Structures are given as structure tokens and as C-alpha cells.
Short mmCIF file of C-alpha atoms in Angstrom, two decimals:
data_model
loop_
_atom_site.label_atom_id
_atom_site.label_comp_id
_atom_site.label_asym_id
_atom_site.label_seq_id
_atom_site.Cartn_x
_atom_site.Cartn_y
_atom_site.Cartn_z
CA UNK Y 181 -8.23 7.18 17.19
CA UNK Y 182 -11.34 7.23 14.97
CA UNK Y 183 -11.58 4.28 12.59
CA UNK Y 184 -12.85 5.31 9.21
CA UNK Y 185 -14.27 3.00 6.59
CA UNK Y 186 -12.83 2.44 3.12
CA UNK Y 187 -15.93 4.21 1.84
CA UNK Y 188 -14.74 7.39 3.52
CA UNK Y 189 -11.26 7.26 2.07
CA UNK Y 190 -12.53 6.32 -1.40
CA UNK Y 191 -15.06 9.20 -1.50
CA UNK Y 192 -14.39 12.15 -3.82
CA UNK Y 193 -13.47 15.40 -2.12
CA UNK Y 194 -16.86 16.98 -2.73
CA UNK Y 195 -18.62 13.94 -1.22
CA UNK Y 196 -16.29 13.96 1.72
CA UNK Y 197 -17.15 17.67 2.32
CA UNK Y 198 -20.91 16.97 2.22
CA UNK Y 199 -20.54 13.97 4.49
CA UNK Y 200 -22.37 11.36 2.41
CA UNK Y 201 -22.19 9.47 -0.82
CA UNK Y 202 -24.88 8.23 -3.20
CA UNK Y 203 -24.62 4.54 -4.25
CA UNK Y 204 -26.69 4.07 -7.40
CA UNK Y 205 -26.38 0.28 -7.32
CA UNK Y 206 -28.37 0.28 -3.99
CA UNK Y 207 -30.16 3.61 -4.61
CA UNK Y 208 -29.03 4.66 -1.13
CA UNK Y 209 -27.41 7.70 0.48
CA UNK Y 210 -24.66 6.60 2.96
CA UNK Y 211 -23.25 8.68 5.75
CA UNK Y 212 -19.51 8.62 5.52
CA UNK Y 213 -19.03 9.04 9.22
CA UNK Y 214 -21.15 6.25 10.69
CA UNK Y 215 -22.19 4.33 7.60
CA UNK Y 216 -25.96 4.73 8.24
CA UNK Y 217 -27.96 4.28 5.07
CA UNK Y 218 -31.02 6.10 3.72
CA UNK Y 219 -32.92 4.42 0.90
CA UNK Y 220 -34.01 6.67 -1.98
CA UNK Y 221 -37.85 6.67 -2.27
CA UNK Y 222 -38.46 6.22 1.44
CA UNK Y 223 -39.82 9.06 3.56
CA UNK Y 224 -38.05 9.79 6.88
CA UNK Y 225 -39.72 11.56 9.81
CA UNK Y 226 -37.92 14.16 11.88
CA UNK Y 227 -40.14 15.71 14.55
CA UNK Y 228 -43.34 16.60 12.68
CA UNK Y 229 -41.65 16.95 9.37
CA UNK Y 230 -41.22 14.31 6.63
CA UNK Y 231 -38.17 14.28 4.32
CA UNK Y 232 -36.81 12.35 1.28
CA UNK Y 233 -33.65 10.39 1.84
CA UNK Y 234 -31.28 12.91 0.25
CA UNK Y 235 -32.47 15.75 2.50
CA UNK Y 236 -32.67 13.58 5.55
CA UNK Y 237 -29.08 12.37 5.37
CA UNK Y 238 -27.99 16.01 5.70
CA UNK Y 239 -30.23 16.33 8.75
CA UNK Y 240 -28.78 13.14 10.21
CA UNK Y 241 -25.22 14.54 9.78
CA UNK Y 242 -26.16 17.74 11.65
CA UNK Y 243 -27.99 15.96 14.40
CA UNK Y 244 -25.65 13.01 14.89
CA UNK Y 245 -22.26 14.54 14.04
CA UNK Y 246 -22.72 18.40 14.35
CA UNK Y 247 -21.12 18.96 10.96
CA UNK Y 248 -18.58 17.56 8.56
CA UNK Y 249 -16.32 20.52 9.34
CA UNK Y 250 -16.31 19.72 13.07
CA UNK Y 251 -15.94 15.96 12.44
CA UNK Y 252 -12.97 16.34 10.15
CA UNK Y 253 -11.34 19.03 12.30
CA UNK Y 254 -11.49 16.78 15.32
CA UNK Y 255 -9.86 13.79 13.66
CA UNK Y 256 -6.57 12.68 15.03
CA UNK Y 257 -3.52 14.85 14.26
CA UNK Y 258 -2.03 11.96 12.21
CA UNK Y 259 -5.00 12.44 9.78
CA UNK Y 260 -5.25 16.19 9.78
CA UNK Y 261 -1.68 17.31 10.46
CA UNK Y 262 -3.11 20.09 12.57
CA UNK Y 263 -2.04 21.18 16.10
CA UNK Y 264 -4.66 21.82 18.78
CA UNK Y 265 -3.91 25.51 18.52
CA UNK Y 266 -4.53 25.45 14.78
CA UNK Y 267 -7.77 23.50 15.34
CA UNK Y 268 -9.00 26.14 17.78
CA UNK Y 269 -8.22 28.95 15.36
CA UNK Y 270 -9.99 27.24 12.54
CA UNK Y 271 -13.02 26.62 14.67
CA UNK Y 272 -13.22 30.31 15.51
CA UNK Y 273 -12.93 31.17 11.85
CA UNK Y 274 -15.75 28.82 11.07
CA UNK Y 275 -17.90 30.48 13.76
CA UNK Y 276 -17.21 33.84 12.10
CA UNK Y 277 -14.94 35.31 14.68
CA UNK Y 278 -12.88 38.38 13.68
CA UNK Y 279 -9.06 38.32 14.04
CA UNK Y 280 -9.40 40.58 17.07
CA UNK Y 281 -12.05 38.35 18.69
CA UNK Y 282 -10.00 35.25 17.94
CA UNK Y 283 -6.95 36.81 19.50
CA UNK Y 284 -8.91 37.71 22.60
CA UNK Y 285 -10.47 34.22 22.91
CA UNK Y 286 -7.20 32.45 22.45
CA UNK Y 287 -5.28 34.98 24.50
CA UNK Y 288 -2.57 35.39 21.81
CA UNK Y 289 -2.04 39.08 22.29
CA UNK Y 290 -2.85 40.75 18.94
CA UNK Y 291 -4.94 40.41 15.79
CA UNK Y 292 -1.83 40.47 13.62
CA UNK Y 293 -0.81 37.07 15.15
CA UNK Y 294 -4.12 35.64 14.04
CA UNK Y 295 -3.70 37.19 10.60
CA UNK Y 296 -0.32 35.37 10.31
CA UNK Y 297 -2.13 32.19 11.19
CA UNK Y 298 -4.69 32.82 8.42
CA UNK Y 299 -1.83 33.34 5.96
CA UNK Y 300 -0.04 30.17 7.04
CA UNK Y 301 -3.21 28.09 6.81
CA UNK Y 302 -3.90 29.37 3.30
CA UNK Y 303 -0.35 28.49 2.26
CA UNK Y 304 -0.96 25.00 3.58
CA UNK Y 305 -4.18 24.93 1.52
CA UNK Y 306 -2.16 25.69 -1.68
CA UNK Y 307 0.36 23.05 -0.82
CA UNK Y 308 -2.41 20.43 -0.15
CA UNK Y 309 -3.99 21.22 -3.53
CA UNK Y 310 -0.57 20.75 -5.31
CA UNK Y 311 0.03 17.50 -3.37
CA UNK Y 312 -3.43 16.22 -4.18
CA UNK Y 313 -2.96 16.98 -7.88
CA UNK Y 314 0.52 15.21 -7.81
CA UNK Y 315 -1.07 12.07 -6.16
CA UNK Y 316 -4.02 12.02 -8.59
CA UNK Y 317 -1.55 12.25 -11.58
CA UNK Y 318 0.51 9.46 -10.04
CA UNK Y 319 -2.62 7.35 -9.79
CA UNK Y 320 -3.51 8.06 -13.45
CA UNK Y 321 0.00 7.34 -14.73
CA UNK Y 322 0.67 3.84 -15.97
CA UNK Y 323 4.42 3.22 -15.92
CA UNK Y 324 6.18 0.52 -17.95
CA UNK Y 325 5.37 -2.70 -16.12
CA UNK Y 326 8.32 -4.61 -14.66
CA UNK Y 327 8.39 -8.32 -15.56
CA UNK Y 328 9.46 -10.53 -12.77
CA UNK Y 329 11.02 -13.95 -13.26
CA UNK Y 330 8.85 -16.84 -12.16
CA UNK Y 331 8.75 -17.96 -8.60
CA UNK Y 332 8.69 -21.73 -8.12
CA UNK Y 333 5.29 -22.87 -6.74
CA UNK Y 334 7.08 -25.15 -4.45
CA UNK Y 335 9.27 -22.42 -2.79
CA UNK Y 336 9.22 -23.00 0.92
CA UNK Y 337 9.24 -19.32 1.74
CA UNK Y 338 8.27 -16.70 -0.87
CA UNK Y 339 9.68 -13.26 0.12
CA UNK Y 340 11.73 -10.34 -1.25
CA UNK Y 341 14.46 -12.76 -2.26
CA UNK Y 342 12.25 -13.90 -5.08
CA UNK Y 343 11.28 -10.36 -6.28
CA UNK Y 344 13.72 -10.30 -9.17
CA UNK Y 345 13.03 -8.54 -12.43
CA UNK Y 346 14.15 -10.09 -15.70
CA UNK Y 347 16.73 -7.27 -16.02
CA UNK Y 348 18.06 -7.87 -12.46
CA UNK Y 349 18.21 -11.59 -13.19
CA UNK Y 350 20.20 -11.11 -16.44
CA UNK Y 351 22.65 -8.73 -14.67
CA UNK Y 352 23.27 -11.12 -11.73
CA UNK Y 353 23.94 -14.03 -14.04
CA UNK Y 354 26.25 -11.97 -16.27
CA UNK Y 355 28.21 -10.79 -13.20
CA UNK Y 356 28.77 -14.32 -11.71
CA UNK Y 357 29.02 -16.36 -14.89
CA UNK Y 358 31.61 -14.38 -16.77
CA UNK Y 359 32.52 -17.25 -19.10
CA UNK Y 360 28.90 -17.91 -20.02
CA UNK Y 361 25.88 -19.56 -18.39
CA UNK Y 362 27.33 -23.02 -18.87
CA UNK Y 363 29.85 -22.15 -16.10
CA UNK Y 364 31.98 -22.00 -14.30
CA UNK Y 365 30.49 -19.79 -11.49
CA UNK Y 366 33.08 -17.06 -10.72
CA UNK Y 367 31.75 -16.44 -7.26
CA UNK Y 368 28.73 -17.43 -5.14
CA UNK Y 369 27.41 -14.25 -3.48
CA UNK Y 370 26.30 -13.94 0.09
CA UNK Y 371 23.16 -11.91 -0.77
CA UNK Y 372 20.30 -14.35 -0.93
CA UNK Y 373 18.44 -12.53 -3.76
CA UNK Y 374 21.50 -13.10 -5.98
CA UNK Y 375 21.73 -16.63 -4.90
CA UNK Y 376 18.16 -17.29 -5.81
CA UNK Y 377 18.85 -16.04 -9.37
CA UNK Y 378 21.84 -18.36 -9.67
CA UNK Y 379 20.08 -21.39 -8.19
CA UNK Y 380 17.08 -20.75 -10.49
CA UNK Y 381 19.47 -20.89 -13.49
CA UNK Y 382 21.17 -24.02 -12.21
CA UNK Y 383 17.80 -25.80 -11.98
CA UNK Y 384 17.50 -25.41 -15.78
CA UNK Y 385 20.49 -27.69 -16.18
CA UNK Y 386 18.34 -30.60 -14.96
CA UNK Y 387 15.65 -32.21 -17.16
CA UNK Y 388 12.10 -31.99 -16.01
CA UNK Y 389 10.33 -35.32 -15.23
CA UNK Y 390 13.66 -37.05 -14.71
CA UNK Y 391 14.99 -38.56 -11.49
CA UNK Y 392 18.72 -38.20 -10.66
CA UNK Y 393 20.73 -39.90 -7.99
CA UNK Y 394 23.13 -37.91 -5.85
CA UNK Y 395 26.17 -38.85 -7.90
CA UNK Y 396 24.40 -37.58 -11.11
CA UNK Y 397 23.47 -34.27 -9.42
CA UNK Y 398 27.05 -33.84 -8.26
CA UNK Y 399 28.36 -34.55 -11.74
CA UNK Y 400 26.33 -31.66 -13.12
CA UNK Y 401 27.24 -29.23 -10.34
CA UNK Y 402 31.01 -29.98 -9.86
CA UNK Y 403 32.03 -28.16 -12.98
CA UNK Y 404 30.04 -25.18 -12.01
CA UNK Y 405 31.43 -24.48 -8.56
CA UNK Y 406 33.90 -26.07 -6.10
CA UNK Y 407 31.36 -26.13 -3.26
CA UNK Y 408 28.82 -28.13 -5.26
CA UNK Y 409 27.35 -29.58 -2.06
CA UNK Y 410 26.19 -26.09 -1.08
CA UNK Y 411 24.63 -25.57 -4.52
CA UNK Y 412 22.88 -28.96 -4.27
CA UNK Y 413 21.48 -28.05 -0.84
CA UNK Y 414 20.27 -24.66 -2.08
CA UNK Y 415 18.45 -26.25 -5.02
CA UNK Y 416 16.40 -28.01 -2.38
CA UNK Y 417 16.12 -25.11 0.19
CA UNK Y 418 14.97 -22.59 -2.41
CA UNK Y 419 12.31 -24.98 -3.67
CA UNK Y 420 13.68 -25.69 -7.23
CA UNK Y 421 14.29 -29.36 -6.63
CA UNK Y 422 13.22 -31.99 -4.22
CA UNK Y 423 14.61 -35.30 -2.99
CA UNK Y 424 13.77 -38.39 -1.04
CA UNK Y 425 14.39 -38.49 2.67
CA UNK Y 426 17.51 -40.72 2.27
CA UNK Y 427 18.86 -38.47 -0.52
CA UNK Y 428 18.94 -41.31 -3.04
CA UNK Y 429 16.77 -39.46 -5.63
CA UNK Y 430 16.46 -35.90 -6.86
CA UNK Y 431 14.16 -34.27 -9.33
CA UNK Y 432 13.13 -30.84 -10.52
CA UNK Y 433 9.90 -29.42 -9.06
CA UNK Y 434 7.35 -28.20 -11.47
#
């Protein structure tokens, strides 16, 4: 499959059609197909003729790549969405073939079949324009930004478990702390994303810059949930607290 540069994909539609883009910061014309650059102000020789950069880049595209039409048409199906048969029809249309000539070349039987293909391709063009407009409007739209709760810098593995919005966080805590955030914990869910929200809250029950022994940690967690040992372990596993190797000291990570 042809590998195309970011410059190609970022180019406006008109620039993509012409096959090159002008970069004012470098005062250069850049071929979107191969990336060759032509500096404005320099003169380029082609045979016995001399050309300025803007004209020469169009000559380069014709000589090196035939045309942007042919280059784009022959991209992989994943990029064009066109079948080989459709590509052949479009190439014949580009060459100026009549419906009858195209039918004869492709051995499809009748000109009406080719006319049907013309109609279908025009319908696709309309759909593509609508889709392009939709995507451009989407890109221009600025939705209300979601605010995510903070991820502990010491988390051992930051993944989707920590992607919790403030609204999600509040809902999880309200569901599992029905008697209030001071406890007890009504249930400890299996879903890790919900566990992270709960453990994040439990970490706030411990003072920052204070060292606790295991007995003190247990004393805080016991009223919260019967399996306080699991909560204590998850405070460590999810990166909200740390401890010494012998488990004699615990502290909140900041």
C-alpha cells in the first residue's frame, strides 16, 4: 500500500487536486506525492525550457506521476473505496470515452449499463460532499469539555480504569456509599474503573505527609468495609499509597 505523508492528508481539497502545496514559511512548492520541493525564486530547467518553481512543480507531477487523477485513482481500495471495475470506468471517462466506447472496451454489453455507473458515481460524489461537510463541521465544533478526576502520578499502570469524569466519579461514590462518603461501603464492585473511584476516595481519609503503621491503616479501613485487607492492598496497587517492604509503614503518595 502507498504510504502518504501527513502533508498529503492535511492538504486542503484544492491543493490535493493540483498535487502540490505552497509553504510560505519556506517559500517552497512541495509535491504531495513524493515530497520533492521547489524553491520559489529559483529557475528550473526542463529540456531547453526554463521554468519558475510554481510552473515546474506541475511539470514534475506530470512527468513523475502522470497526473493527480491517475495517482489518486490508483491508490489502495481502502483509501478510495473504489472497485477495480469502477476505476476502469473512471479512467475511461477521464480519457473522454463515450458510454458506448466504454461499454465496448469493458465488454459490459450496453451503453445503458455505463450510464447507470455514471449515475451511481455521481450519487457517491453527493454523499462524499455531505460526509465531508459533516466532518468539517464536527472539527469546527467545540463541545463542552469533560473534566476528569486526577490520576495519581505514582499509578503503576495508567489505562482506561483511570479515565473517570467528575460526573462518573460522583455517581460511583453515591451508588456504593449510600450512607455518605464517611462509610460504610455498601458493596465493593468487580469493575476496576469503579474500584479506582472508591480507592481514590479512601485515600483522602489519610493525611498527606504522615506515616501510618499497618494497625492505624486497618483502623481507618475497618469501619468502611469488612474486607479491609483488600482495600489496603488496592490503595497500594492503584498507586494512591505506598509502604515499606516489610509493611511496617504506609503513607499517601503525592
